[in-house]
Short mmCIF file of C-alpha atoms and ligand atoms in Angstrom, two decimals:
data_model
loop_
_atom_site.label_atom_id
_atom_site.label_comp_id
_atom_site.label_asym_id
_atom_site.label_seq_id
_atom_site.Cartn_x
_atom_site.Cartn_y
_atom_site.Cartn_z
CA UNK A 1 19.51 185.23 90.04
CA UNK A 2 19.40 181.58 91.13
CA UNK A 3 17.28 180.93 94.18
CA UNK A 4 18.51 178.31 96.61
CA UNK A 5 15.68 176.20 97.95
CA UNK A 6 16.29 175.48 101.61
CA UNK A 7 15.42 171.90 102.64
CA UNK A 8 13.06 171.59 105.56
CA UNK A 9 14.76 170.14 108.61
CA UNK A 10 13.54 166.91 110.16
CA UNK A 11 11.19 167.15 113.12
CA UNK A 12 13.13 165.57 115.97
CA UNK A 13 11.71 162.32 117.23
CA UNK A 14 9.51 162.94 120.24
CA UNK A 15 8.91 166.62 119.39
CA UNK A 16 6.17 166.04 116.82
CA UNK A 17 3.44 167.22 119.18
CA UNK A 18 5.07 170.64 119.46
CA UNK A 19 4.29 171.14 115.79
CA UNK A 20 0.70 169.92 115.83
CA UNK A 21 -0.72 173.43 116.11
CA UNK A 22 0.76 174.23 112.71
CA UNK A 23 -1.24 171.53 111.00
CA UNK A 24 -4.21 172.35 108.82
CA UNK A 25 -6.20 175.23 110.33
CA UNK A 26 -9.91 174.70 109.61
CA UNK A 27 -11.86 177.35 107.72
CA UNK A 28 -14.77 179.25 109.24
CA UNK A 29 -16.97 182.26 108.49
CA UNK A 30 -20.03 184.19 109.58
CA UNK A 31 -21.06 186.78 112.10
CA UNK A 32 -19.33 187.80 115.31
CA UNK A 33 -18.78 185.07 117.88
CA UNK A 34 -20.51 185.92 121.20
CA UNK A 35 -21.82 189.17 119.69
CA UNK A 36 -21.86 192.33 121.82
CA UNK A 37 -23.31 195.64 120.59
CA UNK A 38 -20.65 197.46 118.57
CA UNK A 39 -19.81 201.09 119.32
CA UNK A 40 -17.99 201.41 115.99
CA UNK A 41 -17.93 199.34 112.79
CA UNK A 42 -15.54 198.97 109.88
CA UNK A 43 -15.36 196.84 106.75
CA UNK A 44 -12.32 195.37 105.07
CA UNK A 45 -11.81 193.17 102.00
CA UNK A 46 -8.91 190.82 101.19
CA UNK A 47 -7.14 190.59 98.94
CA UNK A 48 -7.16 193.19 96.19
CA UNK A 49 -4.26 192.84 93.78
CA UNK A 50 -2.51 195.99 92.59
CA UNK A 51 0.81 196.92 91.03
CA UNK A 52 3.07 199.32 92.90
CA UNK A 53 5.04 201.28 90.30
CA UNK A 54 8.72 201.60 91.18
CA UNK A 55 10.45 204.99 90.89
CA UNK A 56 13.27 205.49 88.40
CA UNK A 57 16.43 203.86 89.71
CA UNK A 58 14.63 200.99 91.48
CA UNK A 59 14.03 197.62 89.80
CA UNK A 60 12.96 194.15 90.84
CA UNK A 61 15.51 191.31 90.77
CA UNK A 62 14.64 190.55 87.14
CA UNK A 63 14.49 194.17 85.92
CA UNK A 64 10.76 194.79 86.48
CA UNK A 65 9.35 198.29 86.97
CA UNK A 66 6.60 197.38 89.43
CA UNK A 67 5.78 195.08 92.31
CA UNK A 68 2.59 193.02 92.46
CA UNK A 69 0.98 193.64 95.87
CA UNK A 70 -1.86 191.95 97.74
CA UNK A 71 -3.83 194.63 99.59
CA UNK A 72 -6.49 195.05 102.24
CA UNK A 73 -9.22 197.33 100.87
CA UNK A 74 -12.04 199.34 102.44
CA UNK A 75 -15.12 198.28 100.43
CA UNK A 76 -17.01 201.39 101.61
CA UNK A 77 -14.41 203.70 100.06
CA UNK A 78 -15.01 204.20 96.35
CA UNK A 79 -11.69 205.97 95.71
CA UNK A 80 -9.18 203.65 93.98
CA UNK A 81 -11.18 200.59 95.10
CA UNK A 82 -10.41 201.62 98.68
CA UNK A 83 -7.17 199.71 98.30
CA UNK A 84 -4.06 201.46 99.53
CA UNK A 85 -0.62 200.39 100.67
CA UNK A 86 -0.38 200.23 103.60
CA UNK A 87 -4.09 199.57 104.12
CA UNK A 88 -6.29 202.38 105.41
CA UNK A 89 -5.72 203.13 109.06
CA UNK A 90 -8.44 201.88 111.40
CA UNK A 91 -9.05 204.38 114.18
CA UNK A 92 -11.05 203.80 117.37
CA UNK A 93 -11.19 205.24 120.87
CA UNK A 94 -10.24 203.66 124.14
CA UNK A 95 -13.32 201.76 125.35
CA UNK A 96 -14.82 201.01 121.94
CA UNK A 97 -16.37 197.66 121.05
CA UNK A 98 -15.29 197.17 117.45
CA UNK A 99 -16.76 195.07 114.66
CA UNK A 100 -14.80 194.63 111.46
CA UNK A 101 -16.87 192.95 108.76
CA UNK A 102 -14.22 191.26 106.68
CA UNK A 103 -14.73 189.74 103.24
CA UNK A 104 -12.26 187.37 101.66
CA UNK A 105 -12.69 187.24 97.91
CA UNK A 106 -9.63 185.24 96.95
CA UNK A 107 -7.88 182.36 98.69
CA UNK A 108 -8.22 182.11 102.48
CA UNK A 109 -6.82 184.74 104.80
CA UNK A 110 -7.19 186.10 108.32
CA UNK A 111 -6.74 189.46 110.01
CA UNK A 112 -4.60 189.51 113.12
CA UNK A 113 -5.07 192.54 115.38
CA UNK A 114 -1.50 192.80 116.59
CA UNK A 115 -1.23 193.91 120.21
CA UNK A 116 -4.93 194.47 120.76
CA UNK A 117 -5.36 191.00 122.28
CA UNK A 118 -8.86 189.93 121.24
CA UNK A 119 -10.20 186.51 122.18
CA UNK A 120 -8.53 183.64 120.28
CA UNK A 121 -11.54 183.31 117.94
CA UNK A 122 -11.19 187.00 116.98
CA UNK A 123 -7.41 187.31 116.88
CA UNK A 124 -6.92 185.99 113.36
CA UNK A 125 -4.09 183.58 114.05
CA UNK A 126 -5.13 180.74 111.78
CA UNK A 127 -3.03 178.09 113.41
CA UNK A 128 -4.62 178.63 116.80
CA UNK A 129 -8.17 179.17 115.50
CA UNK A 130 -9.21 179.15 111.82
CA UNK A 131 -8.63 180.69 108.43
CA UNK A 132 -11.55 182.57 106.94
CA UNK A 133 -13.15 181.76 103.62
CA UNK A 134 -16.00 184.00 102.52
CA UNK A 135 -16.47 186.47 105.35
CA UNK A 136 -16.17 186.86 109.09
CA UNK A 137 -16.99 189.68 111.50
CA UNK A 138 -14.12 190.21 113.91
CA UNK A 139 -15.15 191.64 117.29
CA UNK A 140 -12.91 193.06 120.00
CA UNK A 141 -12.54 195.91 122.48
CA UNK A 142 -9.86 198.58 122.23
CA UNK A 143 -8.96 199.29 125.83
CA UNK A 144 -5.53 200.89 125.58
CA UNK A 145 -4.70 204.06 123.61
CA UNK A 146 -1.73 203.56 121.32
CA UNK A 147 -0.40 202.39 117.97
CA UNK A 148 -1.04 198.91 116.58
CA UNK A 149 -1.01 197.08 113.27
CA UNK A 150 -3.40 194.67 111.61
CA UNK A 151 -2.28 192.10 109.08
CA UNK A 152 -3.07 188.80 107.45
CA UNK A 153 -1.71 185.87 109.45
CA UNK A 154 -1.95 183.12 106.85
CA UNK A 155 1.41 181.94 105.40
CA UNK A 156 2.38 185.01 107.35
CA UNK A 157 5.91 185.80 106.24
CA UNK A 158 4.73 185.94 102.64
CA UNK A 159 1.27 187.48 103.00
CA UNK A 160 2.62 190.27 105.22
CA UNK A 161 5.48 191.23 102.92
CA UNK A 162 3.11 191.16 99.91
CA UNK A 163 1.28 194.10 101.49
CA UNK A 164 -1.56 192.74 103.63
CA UNK A 165 -1.19 195.14 106.56
CA UNK A 166 -2.25 198.53 107.86
CA UNK A 167 -2.08 200.78 110.93
CA UNK A 168 -4.53 200.59 113.78
CA UNK A 169 -4.73 203.61 116.10
CA UNK A 170 -6.57 203.71 119.41
CA UNK A 171 -7.11 207.28 120.53
CA UNK A 172 -7.54 208.36 124.15
CA UNK A 173 -11.13 209.21 125.12
CA UNK A 174 -10.65 212.89 124.22
CA UNK A 175 -10.19 211.95 120.56
CA UNK A 176 -7.67 211.97 117.75
CA UNK A 177 -6.05 215.33 118.49
CA UNK A 178 -4.62 213.94 121.71
CA UNK A 179 -2.10 211.28 122.67
CA UNK A 180 -2.04 209.36 125.92
CA UNK A 181 1.12 210.44 127.72
CA UNK A 182 2.75 211.17 131.04
CA UNK A 183 4.83 214.31 130.53
CA UNK A 184 4.61 216.59 133.60
CA UNK A 185 5.52 220.18 132.77
CA UNK A 186 5.97 219.57 129.03
CA UNK A 187 4.00 219.42 125.77
CA UNK A 188 0.86 221.00 127.37
CA UNK A 189 0.44 217.93 129.59
CA UNK A 190 -3.03 217.43 131.10
CA UNK A 191 -2.48 215.67 134.46
CA UNK A 192 -6.17 214.77 134.83
CA UNK A 193 -6.50 212.85 131.57
CA UNK A 194 -2.83 211.91 131.22
CA UNK A 195 -2.64 213.25 127.69
CA UNK A 196 -0.98 215.85 125.51
CA UNK A 197 -2.56 217.78 122.60
CA UNK A 198 -1.20 216.95 119.12
CA UNK A 199 -0.76 219.60 116.42
CA UNK A 200 0.75 217.42 113.70
CA UNK A 201 0.47 213.65 113.39
CA UNK A 202 2.55 211.45 111.12
CA UNK A 203 3.20 207.77 110.53
CA UNK A 204 6.55 206.31 109.58
CA UNK A 205 6.05 202.68 108.61
CA UNK A 206 9.34 201.41 107.20
CA UNK A 207 9.16 198.06 105.44
CA UNK A 208 10.91 195.88 102.92
CA UNK A 209 10.32 193.69 99.87
CA UNK A 210 12.34 190.75 98.60
CA UNK A 211 11.24 190.99 94.97
CA UNK A 212 12.00 187.29 94.38
CA UNK A 213 9.03 186.54 96.64
CA UNK A 214 6.83 188.56 94.30
CA UNK A 215 6.49 185.58 91.97
CA UNK A 216 5.09 183.24 94.62
CA UNK A 217 1.52 182.00 94.99
CA UNK A 218 -0.56 182.42 98.14
CA UNK A 219 0.15 178.94 99.47
CA UNK A 220 3.85 178.78 98.58
CA UNK A 221 5.75 176.30 100.73
CA UNK A 222 2.82 175.63 103.06
CA UNK A 223 2.26 172.22 104.58
CA UNK A 224 0.30 169.58 102.72
CA UNK A 225 -2.17 169.19 105.57
CA UNK A 226 -2.71 165.48 105.94
CA UNK A 227 -5.19 165.37 108.82
CA UNK A 228 -4.71 161.61 109.03
CA UNK A 229 -0.97 161.89 109.50
CA UNK A 230 -0.45 164.99 111.65
CA UNK A 231 3.14 164.12 112.46
CA UNK A 232 4.14 162.97 108.96
CA UNK A 233 6.98 164.78 107.20
CA UNK A 234 4.69 166.03 104.42
CA UNK A 235 2.40 167.70 106.95
CA UNK A 236 4.97 170.31 107.93
CA UNK A 237 5.99 173.43 106.03
CA UNK A 238 7.68 172.34 102.82
CA UNK A 239 11.09 173.01 101.35
CA UNK A 240 11.29 176.61 100.15
CA UNK A 241 13.02 179.91 100.68
CA UNK A 242 10.76 182.03 102.87
CA UNK A 243 13.42 181.80 105.57
CA UNK A 244 15.89 183.41 103.17
CA UNK A 245 14.89 187.09 103.24
CA UNK A 246 17.17 189.40 101.25
CA UNK A 247 15.25 192.67 100.78
CA UNK A 248 16.14 194.55 97.62
CA UNK A 249 13.41 197.25 97.75
CA UNK A 250 12.52 199.29 100.85
CA UNK A 251 9.83 201.83 101.61
CA UNK A 252 8.56 204.16 104.29
CA UNK A 253 4.76 204.09 104.63
CA UNK A 254 4.39 202.68 101.13
CA UNK A 255 6.65 205.23 99.40
CA UNK A 256 9.51 203.31 97.78
CA UNK A 257 12.95 204.70 98.60
CA UNK A 258 15.43 205.56 95.84
CA UNK A 259 18.88 205.00 97.38
CA UNK A 260 20.56 208.32 98.11
CA UNK A 261 17.40 210.42 97.65
CA UNK A 262 15.50 211.50 100.78
CA UNK A 263 11.76 210.84 100.46
CA UNK A 264 9.89 214.13 100.02
CA UNK A 265 6.39 212.65 99.57
CA UNK A 266 4.09 214.40 102.09
CA UNK A 267 2.76 210.99 103.20
CA UNK A 268 6.20 210.52 104.78
CA UNK A 269 8.04 213.83 105.23
CA UNK A 270 6.75 215.90 108.14
CA UNK A 271 6.06 219.66 108.13
CA UNK A 272 5.36 221.63 111.32
CA UNK A 273 5.86 224.97 112.99
CA UNK A 274 8.18 225.77 115.85
CA UNK A 275 6.90 224.72 119.29
CA UNK A 276 4.18 222.49 117.82
CA UNK A 277 3.61 219.01 119.22
CA UNK A 278 4.40 216.44 116.53
CA UNK A 279 3.37 212.82 117.14
CA UNK A 280 5.13 210.30 114.91
CA UNK A 281 3.87 206.74 115.02
CA UNK A 282 6.93 204.69 114.11
CA UNK A 283 5.98 201.15 113.11
CA UNK A 284 8.43 198.42 112.05
CA UNK A 285 6.73 196.65 109.12
CA UNK A 286 9.40 194.25 107.93
CA UNK A 287 11.83 191.47 108.83
CA UNK A 288 15.16 193.29 109.09
CA UNK A 289 16.52 195.00 112.17
CA UNK A 290 15.78 198.66 111.52
CA UNK A 291 18.11 201.30 112.96
CA UNK A 292 16.76 204.84 113.04
CA UNK A 293 18.52 208.18 113.47
CA UNK A 294 16.51 211.40 113.86
CA UNK A 295 17.99 214.89 113.94
CA UNK A 296 15.65 216.00 116.75
CA UNK A 297 15.18 214.95 120.37
CA UNK A 298 12.30 212.47 120.54
CA UNK A 299 10.32 211.60 123.65
CA UNK A 300 9.01 208.04 123.47
CA UNK A 301 5.56 208.32 125.07
CA UNK A 302 4.21 204.95 123.95
CA UNK A 303 5.68 201.59 123.09
CA UNK A 304 4.00 198.61 121.38
CA UNK A 305 0.49 199.95 122.02
CA UNK A 306 1.05 200.97 125.62
CA UNK A 307 1.36 204.59 126.78
CA UNK A 308 4.37 204.88 129.10
CA UNK A 309 3.81 206.10 132.66
CA UNK A 310 0.04 206.35 132.27
CA UNK A 311 -2.15 204.77 135.00
CA UNK A 312 -2.81 201.99 135.80
CA UNK A 313 0.73 200.96 134.82
CA UNK A 314 2.49 204.14 135.88
CA UNK A 315 4.59 202.32 138.48
CA UNK A 316 6.23 200.19 135.84
CA UNK A 317 7.14 202.49 132.96
CA UNK A 318 7.89 206.10 132.11
CA UNK A 319 8.52 208.07 128.92
CA UNK A 320 12.15 208.48 127.89
CA UNK A 321 14.07 210.78 125.58
CA UNK A 322 16.15 209.63 122.62
CA UNK A 323 18.58 212.52 122.08
CA UNK A 324 18.94 213.93 118.56
CA UNK A 325 21.27 211.98 116.26
CA UNK A 326 21.36 208.94 118.58
CA UNK A 327 20.71 205.68 116.68
CA UNK A 328 18.01 203.38 118.07
CA UNK A 329 16.54 200.13 116.81
CA UNK A 330 13.27 198.26 116.56
CA UNK A 331 12.50 194.74 115.36
CA UNK A 332 9.48 193.26 113.55
CA UNK A 333 6.07 194.71 114.44
CA UNK A 334 7.38 196.92 117.26
CA UNK A 335 6.06 200.48 117.61
CA UNK A 336 7.29 203.70 119.22
CA UNK A 337 5.08 206.75 119.63
CA UNK A 338 7.55 209.64 119.28
CA UNK A 339 6.66 213.11 120.54
CA UNK A 340 8.72 215.90 118.92
CA UNK A 341 8.65 219.62 119.60
CA UNK A 342 11.31 221.88 118.18
CA UNK A 343 11.78 225.51 119.34
CA UNK A 344 14.07 226.00 116.35
CA UNK A 345 13.26 226.14 112.65
CA UNK A 346 15.22 223.80 110.44
CA UNK A 347 15.21 220.70 108.25
CA UNK A 348 15.93 217.68 110.44
CA UNK A 349 16.89 214.35 108.82
CA UNK A 350 15.38 210.96 109.63
CA UNK A 351 17.23 207.85 108.46
CA UNK A 352 16.38 204.15 108.52
CA UNK A 353 19.03 201.48 108.05
CA UNK A 354 17.59 198.10 107.07
CA UNK A 355 19.95 195.49 108.55
CA UNK A 356 20.11 191.71 108.21
CA UNK A 357 18.68 190.25 111.40
CA UNK A 358 21.49 187.69 111.71
CA UNK A 359 24.70 189.32 110.51
CA UNK A 360 23.87 193.04 110.55
CA UNK A 361 24.55 193.62 106.84
CA UNK A 362 22.95 196.94 105.84
CA UNK A 363 20.76 196.20 102.81
CA UNK A 364 19.63 199.76 102.21
CA UNK A 365 19.21 203.13 103.88
CA UNK A 366 16.08 205.29 103.47
CA UNK A 367 15.75 208.92 104.45
CA UNK A 368 13.15 211.61 104.91
CA UNK A 369 12.92 214.88 106.81
CA UNK A 370 11.05 216.85 109.46
CA UNK A 371 10.80 220.47 108.34
CA UNK A 372 10.07 223.01 111.07
CA UNK A 373 9.32 226.63 110.04
CU1 CU B 401 -3.44 186.52 103.54
#
């Protein structure tokens, strides 16, 4: 398949300064900036290369049977190098001060803590702070219970799609068997702590690959970084095709979908009993518009890392119900915390349509199920 290289547009005269922040992030490393005592510590390592085998019936654009991924590993986990896709979930409690000792063994990278809102020095957005070479200890507080993601933010469109991301969960103070929620009269709601108990927890993280991108190097199409000519044409992102995203392989939580076959892998399909509280953390990890349809009523109790209707913001939001079989959509990096509870046994389908973000073309559809017995 021929790839059309898209020429970079000219920077309009007089607007050069608006692009200055995208010029040449410096590199930096070391311990935490303005260190505070940590209440919890993690370690992560970037990037570990691994091949994701493709199931029968799925191939790359040139007939390959696997995708080369760049992964975030946990160096303290000896199983399979600690490298998984998506990366291992980081889990803290509301009120924690978190240190993440991060080592970068290849190229430069960052980790962006999406939605957690650390200080700029700790937020891993290279173009507003620095890219890390060697190692850096990120430090931040997790003050709001909810669902987040962490991901590399260097040459972001490419490094994200190549696999450099994972889930980040902030539990309410009572711990991981609870979700922050405002649900009077339902789900075993605790009006003192504004929480509900969780019997079964799952994560649906639908994402996409454009397998043509799989052949690219870490710095593909990045600017040439001439510090002495910050407004020169060569200093901006170069001609390329990272703005031409045509996903040909899709997955839910790292399990590649075979078109027409619902995913049965227990990392994705959900099993519960009648009247149990099921919390599904639905995380959009791609660049399409994703349209979801679930065969059960779902109460959205949290959105983009914020519990709905929970003080101190209870005046401004409230949980809402998405009725069964009603399509709903999310866009890149958005998250819904879905609370399910079925009084009836059954196998309930969940479907994701991956749609072009400009013209709505459906590239693929992935399915899995919630089985209630
Ligand atoms: Cu990276």
